[in-house]
Amino acid sequence: IHNLDMINAGANIIDVGGESTRPGSKTVLTNVEWKRIESFVKNFKKKHKKICLSIDTRKSEVMVKAINHGADLINDVSGFNYDNQSLLRLKKYNVAKVLHHMQGTPNSMQNSPKYKNVLLDIYDFFENSIKKIDNKKIVIDPGIGFGKNLKHNLTLISKISLFHSLGF
């Protein structure tokens, strides 16, 4: 029902996930994560063909299952680093990806995050990560609040245009 309210309010993308990535959250087993979203994912495109279905997961098995049921976008908060099979398994699908930056894991990311230079460190992360992605259907997300303190977040927000030079 919440997704219908969002669509009726004009949402073009619905992002769904079965594992919390809030600070301090614990990893969920792959089968548990899929069970949490399975019914929603399997039925979404039957009712909402024109709405982008984004899957928020760090696990390649969940990514592939969701793509096989019409998912349009994969949103991995780990930057495709949690599951070393993710990019390899996604090569056969022409699916868009959110390349997200996060320092650490959801469980540890807010334990005193440190950067030499938050802007340049994240820029370098994106530059190196983009090279690993076969198709260039990429959205970059600097991960405000994901392994950053208030100063890091404010710097990123105020200088966000730096990332435009990456072309995504």
GROMACS .gro file of C-alpha atoms in nm:
model
  168
    1ILE     CA    1   0.000   0.000   0.000
    2HIS     CA    2   0.289   0.237   0.077
    3ASN     CA    3   0.430   0.185  -0.273
    4LEU     CA    4   0.091   0.274  -0.426
    5ASP     CA    5   0.086   0.598  -0.228
    6MET     CA    6   0.434   0.680  -0.357
    7ILE     CA    7   0.342   0.597  -0.718
    8ASN     CA    8   0.021   0.801  -0.692
    9ALA     CA    9   0.228   1.091  -0.555
   10GLY     CA   10   0.451   1.074  -0.866
   11ALA     CA   11   0.736   0.839  -0.776
   12ASN     CA   12   0.919   0.704  -1.081
   13ILE     CA   13   1.141   0.464  -0.887
   14ILE     CA   14   1.048   0.223  -0.611
   15ASP     CA   15   1.349   0.092  -0.417
   16VAL     CA   16   1.292  -0.225  -0.216
   17GLY     CA   17   1.525  -0.422   0.007
   18GLY     CA   18   1.509  -0.706   0.255
   19GLU     CA   19   1.814  -0.614   0.465
   20SER     CA   20   1.850  -0.299   0.671
   21THR     CA   21   2.164  -0.094   0.610
   22ARG     CA   22   2.109   0.155   0.894
   23PRO     CA   23   2.411   0.212   1.119
   24GLY     CA   24   2.473  -0.086   1.345
   25SER     CA   25   2.249  -0.325   1.149
   26LYS     CA   26   2.343  -0.690   1.113
   27THR     CA   27   2.381  -0.889   0.792
   28VAL     CA   28   2.078  -1.098   0.695
   29LEU     CA   29   2.111  -1.444   0.538
   30THR     CA   30   2.053  -1.441   0.162
   31ASN     CA   31   1.751  -1.672   0.174
   32VAL     CA   32   1.589  -1.463   0.450
   33GLU     CA   33   1.652  -1.142   0.256
   34TRP     CA   34   1.495  -1.286  -0.061
   35LYS     CA   35   1.193  -1.424   0.127
   36ARG     CA   36   1.125  -1.076   0.267
   37ILE     CA   37   1.095  -0.918  -0.080
   38GLU     CA   38   1.006  -1.214  -0.303
   39SER     CA   39   0.631  -1.164  -0.325
   40PHE     CA   40   0.663  -0.789  -0.380
   41VAL     CA   41   0.929  -0.830  -0.652
   42LYS     CA   42   0.744  -1.111  -0.832
   43ASN     CA   43   0.424  -0.905  -0.850
   44PHE     CA   44   0.545  -0.548  -0.894
   45LYS     CA   45   0.602  -0.540  -1.272
   46LYS     CA   46   0.268  -0.712  -1.338
   47LYS     CA   47   0.095  -0.403  -1.197
   48HIS     CA   48   0.351  -0.126  -1.262
   49LYS     CA   49   0.528  -0.186  -1.595
   50LYS     CA   50   0.640   0.177  -1.636
   51ILE     CA   51   0.775   0.230  -1.284
   52CYS     CA   52   1.144   0.157  -1.226
   53LEU     CA   53   1.191  -0.124  -0.976
   54SER     CA   54   1.515  -0.080  -0.784
   55ILE     CA   55   1.653  -0.362  -0.569
   56ASP     CA   56   1.855  -0.260  -0.265
   57THR     CA   57   2.085  -0.555  -0.192
   58ARG     CA   58   2.451  -0.646  -0.147
   59LYS     CA   59   2.401  -1.008  -0.254
   60SER     CA   60   2.437  -1.133  -0.613
   61GLU     CA   61   2.185  -1.413  -0.567
   62VAL     CA   62   1.914  -1.165  -0.467
   63MET     CA   63   2.017  -0.935  -0.755
   64VAL     CA   64   1.982  -1.209  -1.016
   65LYS     CA   65   1.651  -1.340  -0.880
   66ALA     CA   66   1.509  -0.986  -0.882
   67ILE     CA   67   1.633  -0.916  -1.237
   68ASN     CA   68   1.464  -1.236  -1.351
   69HIS     CA   69   1.139  -1.087  -1.221
   70GLY     CA   70   1.181  -0.753  -1.397
   71ALA     CA   71   1.401  -0.541  -1.169
   72ASP     CA   72   1.539  -0.243  -1.361
   73LEU     CA   73   1.806  -0.114  -1.123
   74ILE     CA   74   2.044  -0.270  -0.871
   75ASN     CA   75   2.127  -0.048  -0.572
   76ASP     CA   76   2.420  -0.198  -0.377
   77VAL     CA   77   2.530   0.012  -0.079
   78SER     CA   78   2.863  -0.173  -0.075
   79GLY     CA   79   2.959  -0.044  -0.419
   80PHE     CA   80   2.952  -0.405  -0.544
   81ASN     CA   81   3.228  -0.496  -0.297
   82TYR     CA   82   3.038  -0.708  -0.042
   83ASP     CA   83   2.976  -1.003  -0.276
   84ASN     CA   84   3.273  -1.055  -0.508
   85GLN     CA   85   3.048  -1.235  -0.757
   86SER     CA   86   2.808  -0.943  -0.807
   87LEU     CA   87   2.961  -0.768  -1.108
   88LEU     CA   88   3.056  -1.099  -1.268
   89ARG     CA   89   2.701  -1.234  -1.234
   90LEU     CA   90   2.547  -0.906  -1.355
   91LYS     CA   91   2.753  -0.899  -1.679
   92LYS     CA   92   2.493  -1.106  -1.865
   93TYR     CA   93   2.217  -0.856  -1.781
   94ASN     CA   94   2.191  -0.507  -1.923
   95VAL     CA   95   2.072  -0.370  -1.589
   96ALA     CA   96   2.142  -0.024  -1.448
   97LYS     CA   97   2.342   0.002  -1.128
   98VAL     CA   98   2.369   0.248  -0.841
   99LEU     CA   99   2.737   0.267  -0.752
  100HIS     CA  100   2.728   0.363  -0.387
  101HIS     CA  101   3.016   0.461  -0.160
  102MET     CA  102   3.025   0.333   0.195
  103GLN     CA  103   3.322   0.310   0.431
  104GLY     CA  104   3.303  -0.018   0.623
  105THR     CA  105   2.984  -0.219   0.658
  106PRO     CA  106   2.642  -0.115   0.790
  107ASN     CA  107   2.742  -0.271   1.122
  108SER     CA  108   3.068  -0.071   1.148
  109MET     CA  109   3.038   0.228   0.913
  110GLN     CA  110   2.976   0.491   1.180
  111ASN     CA  111   3.261   0.378   1.408
  112SER     CA  112   3.483   0.690   1.364
  113PRO     CA  113   3.497   0.716   0.983
  114LYS     CA  114   3.821   0.874   0.856
  115TYR     CA  115   3.936   1.008   0.520
  116LYS     CA  116   4.254   1.180   0.400
  117ASN     CA  117   4.024   1.400   0.187
  118VAL     CA  118   3.662   1.290   0.176
  119LEU     CA  119   3.599   1.441  -0.169
  120LEU     CA  120   3.909   1.303  -0.337
  121ASP     CA  121   3.893   0.964  -0.164
  122ILE     CA  122   3.536   0.909  -0.281
  123TYR     CA  123   3.611   1.049  -0.628
  124ASP     CA  124   3.898   0.799  -0.661
  125PHE     CA  125   3.669   0.519  -0.542
  126PHE     CA  126   3.417   0.607  -0.816
  127GLU     CA  127   3.683   0.646  -1.084
  128ASN     CA  128   3.828   0.300  -1.006
  129SER     CA  129   3.489   0.131  -0.962
  130ILE     CA  130   3.342   0.264  -1.287
  131LYS     CA  131   3.620   0.086  -1.478
  132LYS     CA  132   3.497  -0.248  -1.340
  133ILE     CA  133   3.139  -0.204  -1.463
  134ASP     CA  134   3.074  -0.341  -1.813
  135ASN     CA  135   2.773  -0.137  -1.918
  136LYS     CA  136   2.777   0.230  -1.833
  137LYS     CA  137   2.422   0.252  -1.698
  138ILE     CA  138   2.547   0.392  -1.370
  139VAL     CA  139   2.412   0.624  -1.105
  140ILE     CA  140   2.676   0.735  -0.855
  141ASP     CA  141   2.582   0.787  -0.492
  142PRO     CA  142   2.845   0.932  -0.256
  143GLY     CA  143   2.664   0.768   0.036
  144ILE     CA  144   2.568   1.059   0.257
  145GLY     CA  145   2.558   0.913   0.609
  146PHE     CA  146   2.721   0.583   0.509
  147GLY     CA  147   3.058   0.581   0.684
  148LYS     CA  148   3.076   0.959   0.713
  149ASN     CA  149   3.052   1.205   0.998
  150LEU     CA  150   2.864   1.536   0.985
  151LYS     CA  151   3.163   1.728   0.847
  152HIS     CA  152   3.216   1.467   0.573
  153ASN     CA  153   2.846   1.482   0.481
  154LEU     CA  154   2.840   1.862   0.467
  155THR     CA  155   3.156   1.871   0.253
  156LEU     CA  156   3.007   1.618   0.011
  157ILE     CA  157   2.677   1.804  -0.014
  158SER     CA  158   2.842   2.143  -0.068
  159LYS     CA  159   3.088   2.013  -0.329
  160ILE     CA  160   2.867   1.751  -0.497
  161SER     CA  161   2.927   1.906  -0.840
  162LEU     CA  162   3.282   1.763  -0.836
  163PHE     CA  163   3.131   1.425  -0.917
  164HIS     CA  164   2.961   1.557  -1.232
  165SER     CA  165   3.300   1.539  -1.405
  166LEU     CA  166   3.275   1.159  -1.388
  167GLY     CA  167   2.992   1.180  -1.641
  168PHE     CA  168   2.728   0.998  -1.438
   0.00000   0.00000   0.00000
